[in-house]
PDB file of C-alpha atoms in Angstrom:
ATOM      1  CA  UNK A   1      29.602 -20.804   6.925  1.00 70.00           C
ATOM      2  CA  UNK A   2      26.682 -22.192   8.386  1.00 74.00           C
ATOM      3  CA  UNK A   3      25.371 -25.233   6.168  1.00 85.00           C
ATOM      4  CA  UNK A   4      21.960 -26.277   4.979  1.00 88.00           C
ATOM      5  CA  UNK A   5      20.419 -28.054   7.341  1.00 91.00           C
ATOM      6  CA  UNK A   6      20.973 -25.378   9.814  1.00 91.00           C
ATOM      7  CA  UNK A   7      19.931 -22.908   7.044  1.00 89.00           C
ATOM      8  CA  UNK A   8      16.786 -25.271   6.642  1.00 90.00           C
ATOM      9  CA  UNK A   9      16.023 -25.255  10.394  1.00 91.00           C
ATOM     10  CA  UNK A  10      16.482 -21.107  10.845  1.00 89.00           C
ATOM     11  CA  UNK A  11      13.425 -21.413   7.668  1.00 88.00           C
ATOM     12  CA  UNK A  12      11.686 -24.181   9.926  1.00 89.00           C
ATOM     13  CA  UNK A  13      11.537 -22.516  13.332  1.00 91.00           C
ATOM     14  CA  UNK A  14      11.610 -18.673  12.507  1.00 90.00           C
ATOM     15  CA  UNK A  15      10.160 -18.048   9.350  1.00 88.00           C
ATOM     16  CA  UNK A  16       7.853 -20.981   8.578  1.00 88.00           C
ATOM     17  CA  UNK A  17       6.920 -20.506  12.170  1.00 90.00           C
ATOM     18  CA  UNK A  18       3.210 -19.693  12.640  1.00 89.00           C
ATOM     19  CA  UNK A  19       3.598 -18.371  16.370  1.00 92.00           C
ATOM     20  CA  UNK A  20       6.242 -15.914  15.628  1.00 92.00           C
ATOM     21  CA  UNK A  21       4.809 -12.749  13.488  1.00 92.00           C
ATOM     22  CA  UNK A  22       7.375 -11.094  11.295  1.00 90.00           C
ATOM     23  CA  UNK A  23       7.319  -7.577  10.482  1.00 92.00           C
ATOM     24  CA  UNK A  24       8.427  -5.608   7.764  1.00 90.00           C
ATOM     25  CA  UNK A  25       7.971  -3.456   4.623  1.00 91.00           C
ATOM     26  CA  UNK A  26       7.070  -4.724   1.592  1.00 89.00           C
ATOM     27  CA  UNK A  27       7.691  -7.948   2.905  1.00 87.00           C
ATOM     28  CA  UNK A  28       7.163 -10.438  -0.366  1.00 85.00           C
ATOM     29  CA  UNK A  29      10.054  -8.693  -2.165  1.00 85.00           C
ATOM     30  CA  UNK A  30      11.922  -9.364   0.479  1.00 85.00           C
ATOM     31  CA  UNK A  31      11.428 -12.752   1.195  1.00 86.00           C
ATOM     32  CA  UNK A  32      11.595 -13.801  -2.752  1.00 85.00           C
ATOM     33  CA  UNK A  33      15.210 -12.363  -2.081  1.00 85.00           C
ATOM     34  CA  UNK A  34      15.847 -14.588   1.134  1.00 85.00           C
ATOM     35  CA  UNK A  35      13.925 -17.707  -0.724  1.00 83.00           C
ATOM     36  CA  UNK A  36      16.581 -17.431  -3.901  1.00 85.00           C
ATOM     37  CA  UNK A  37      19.503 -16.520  -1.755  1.00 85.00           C
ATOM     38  CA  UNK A  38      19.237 -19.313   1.141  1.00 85.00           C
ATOM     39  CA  UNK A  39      18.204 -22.791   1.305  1.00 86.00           C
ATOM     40  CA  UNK A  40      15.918 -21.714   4.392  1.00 86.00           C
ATOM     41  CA  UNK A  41      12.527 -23.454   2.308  1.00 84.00           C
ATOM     42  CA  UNK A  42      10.295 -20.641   3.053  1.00 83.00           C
ATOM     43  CA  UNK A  43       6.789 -21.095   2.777  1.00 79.00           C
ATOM     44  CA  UNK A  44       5.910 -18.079   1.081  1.00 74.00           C
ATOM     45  CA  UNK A  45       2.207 -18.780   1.348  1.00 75.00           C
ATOM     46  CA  UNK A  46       2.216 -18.773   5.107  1.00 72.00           C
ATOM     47  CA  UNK A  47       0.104 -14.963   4.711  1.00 74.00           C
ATOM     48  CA  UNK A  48      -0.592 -15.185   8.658  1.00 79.00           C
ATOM     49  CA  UNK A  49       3.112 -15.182  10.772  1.00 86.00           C
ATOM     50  CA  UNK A  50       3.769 -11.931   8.441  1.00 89.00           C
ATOM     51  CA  UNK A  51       2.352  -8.340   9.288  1.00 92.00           C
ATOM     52  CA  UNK A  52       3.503  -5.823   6.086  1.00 92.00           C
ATOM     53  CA  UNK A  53       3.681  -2.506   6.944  1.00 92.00           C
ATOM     54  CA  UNK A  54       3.104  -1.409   3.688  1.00 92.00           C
ATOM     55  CA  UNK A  55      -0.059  -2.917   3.019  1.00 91.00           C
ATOM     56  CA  UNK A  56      -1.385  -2.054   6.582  1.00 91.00           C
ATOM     57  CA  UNK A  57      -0.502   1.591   5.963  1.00 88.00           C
ATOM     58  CA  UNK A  58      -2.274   1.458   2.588  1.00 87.00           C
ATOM     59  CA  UNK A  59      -5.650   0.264   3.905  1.00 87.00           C
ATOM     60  CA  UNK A  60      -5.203   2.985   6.962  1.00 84.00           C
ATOM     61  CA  UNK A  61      -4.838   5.908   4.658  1.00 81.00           C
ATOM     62  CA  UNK A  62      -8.070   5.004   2.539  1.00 80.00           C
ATOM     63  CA  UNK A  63     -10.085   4.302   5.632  1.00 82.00           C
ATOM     64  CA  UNK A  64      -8.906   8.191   6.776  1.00 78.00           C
ATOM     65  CA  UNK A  65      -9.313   6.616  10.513  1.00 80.00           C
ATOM     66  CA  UNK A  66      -5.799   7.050  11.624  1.00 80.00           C
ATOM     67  CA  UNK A  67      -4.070  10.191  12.637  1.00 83.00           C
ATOM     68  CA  UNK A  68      -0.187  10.512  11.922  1.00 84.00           C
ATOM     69  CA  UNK A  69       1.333  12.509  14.784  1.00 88.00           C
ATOM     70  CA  UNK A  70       3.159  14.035  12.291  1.00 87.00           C
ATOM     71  CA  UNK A  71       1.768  14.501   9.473  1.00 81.00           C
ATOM     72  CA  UNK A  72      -1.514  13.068   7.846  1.00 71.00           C
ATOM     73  CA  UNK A  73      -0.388  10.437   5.606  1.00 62.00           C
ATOM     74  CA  UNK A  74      -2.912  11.059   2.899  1.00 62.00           C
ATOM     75  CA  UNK A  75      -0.901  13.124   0.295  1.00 63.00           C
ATOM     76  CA  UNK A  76       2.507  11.101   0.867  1.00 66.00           C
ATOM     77  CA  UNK A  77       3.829   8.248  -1.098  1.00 71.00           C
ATOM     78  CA  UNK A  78       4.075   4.810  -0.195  1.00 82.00           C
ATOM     79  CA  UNK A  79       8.199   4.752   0.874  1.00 86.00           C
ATOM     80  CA  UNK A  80       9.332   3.706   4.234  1.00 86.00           C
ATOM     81  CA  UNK A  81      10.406   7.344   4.176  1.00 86.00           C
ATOM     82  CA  UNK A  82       7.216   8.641   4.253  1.00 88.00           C
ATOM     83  CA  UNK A  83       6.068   6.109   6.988  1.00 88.00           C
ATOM     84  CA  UNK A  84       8.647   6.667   9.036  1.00 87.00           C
ATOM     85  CA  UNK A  85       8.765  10.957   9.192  1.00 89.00           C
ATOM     86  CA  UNK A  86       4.853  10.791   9.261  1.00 88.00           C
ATOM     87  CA  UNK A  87       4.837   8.103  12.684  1.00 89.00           C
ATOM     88  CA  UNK A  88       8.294   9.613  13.740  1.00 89.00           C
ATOM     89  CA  UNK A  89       9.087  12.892  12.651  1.00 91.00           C
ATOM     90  CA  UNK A  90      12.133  12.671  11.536  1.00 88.00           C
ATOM     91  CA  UNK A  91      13.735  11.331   7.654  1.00 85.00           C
ATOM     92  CA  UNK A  92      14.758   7.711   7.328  1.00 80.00           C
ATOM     93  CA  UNK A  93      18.339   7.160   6.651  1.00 80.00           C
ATOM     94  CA  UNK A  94      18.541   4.967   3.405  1.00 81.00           C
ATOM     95  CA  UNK A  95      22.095   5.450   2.550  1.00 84.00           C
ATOM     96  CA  UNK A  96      23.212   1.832   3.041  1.00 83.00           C
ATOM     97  CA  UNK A  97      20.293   0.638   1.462  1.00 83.00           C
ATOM     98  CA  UNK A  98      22.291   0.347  -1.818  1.00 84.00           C
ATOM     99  CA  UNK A  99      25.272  -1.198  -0.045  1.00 87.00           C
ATOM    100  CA  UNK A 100      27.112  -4.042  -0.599  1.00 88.00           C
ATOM    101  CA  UNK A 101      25.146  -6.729   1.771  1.00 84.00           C
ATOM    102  CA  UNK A 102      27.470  -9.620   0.733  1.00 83.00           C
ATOM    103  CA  UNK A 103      30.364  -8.295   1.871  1.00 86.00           C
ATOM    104  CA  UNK A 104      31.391  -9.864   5.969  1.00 87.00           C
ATOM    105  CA  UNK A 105      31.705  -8.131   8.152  1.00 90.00           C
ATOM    106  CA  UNK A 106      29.006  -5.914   7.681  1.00 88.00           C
ATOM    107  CA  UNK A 107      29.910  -2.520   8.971  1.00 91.00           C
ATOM    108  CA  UNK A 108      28.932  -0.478  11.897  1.00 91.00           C
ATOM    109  CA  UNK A 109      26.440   1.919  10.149  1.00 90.00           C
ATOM    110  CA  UNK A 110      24.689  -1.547   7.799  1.00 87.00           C
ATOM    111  CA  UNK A 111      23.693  -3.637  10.799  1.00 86.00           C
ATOM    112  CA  UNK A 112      22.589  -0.287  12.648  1.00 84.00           C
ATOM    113  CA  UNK A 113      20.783   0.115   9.197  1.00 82.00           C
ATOM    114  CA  UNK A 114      19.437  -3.206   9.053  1.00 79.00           C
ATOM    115  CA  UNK A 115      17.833  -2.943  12.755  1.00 74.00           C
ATOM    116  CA  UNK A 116      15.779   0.304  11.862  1.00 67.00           C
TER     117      UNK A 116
END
């Protein structure tokens, strides 16, 4: 039960935070959700303190300068998934992805889930 001004500061000195680069997948979807969920005031314009994995991996494949140890990246889609068995080897669990987020406590297997 943490209340807005903490929620506010959290925005302030993580995510609004210029020195600290955030990294994800598909990152704007996500943090539309986090903007409309929590009073965190997000500046969603702040393109620099965010690297997407998404969009990196798109510009790597069309350059065709990067070799996958697994795979070559070319003729897969544009998932996590595909990112993930091409760097990795090995399938990306998505089975919580679909779970219920809002309920607390989160379980075991959704915050190991949420730290991949």
């Amino acid at each position: 039960q943490l209340g807005e001004e903490l929620w506010q500061q959290l925005g302030q000195r993580v995510f609004n935070n210029l020195e600290i680069l955030k990294v994800g997948f598909s990152l704007h979807q996500d943090l539309r959700m986090l903007h409309k969920s929590l009073p965190l005031q997000l500046n969603l314009n702040a393109k620099t303190c965010y690297l997407d994995l998404r969009e990196l991996w798109r510009r790597l494949k069309y350059l065709q300068i990067v070799k996958f140890p697994f795979g070559c990246g070319s003729n897969s889609g544009g998932s996590l998934c595909a990112l993930t068995e091409l760097c990795l080897g090995k399938k990306l669990d998505k089975s919580n992805q679909c779970s219920n987020w809002a309920n607390r406590p989160l379980r075991h297997d959704q915050i190991v889930y949420a730290g991949k």
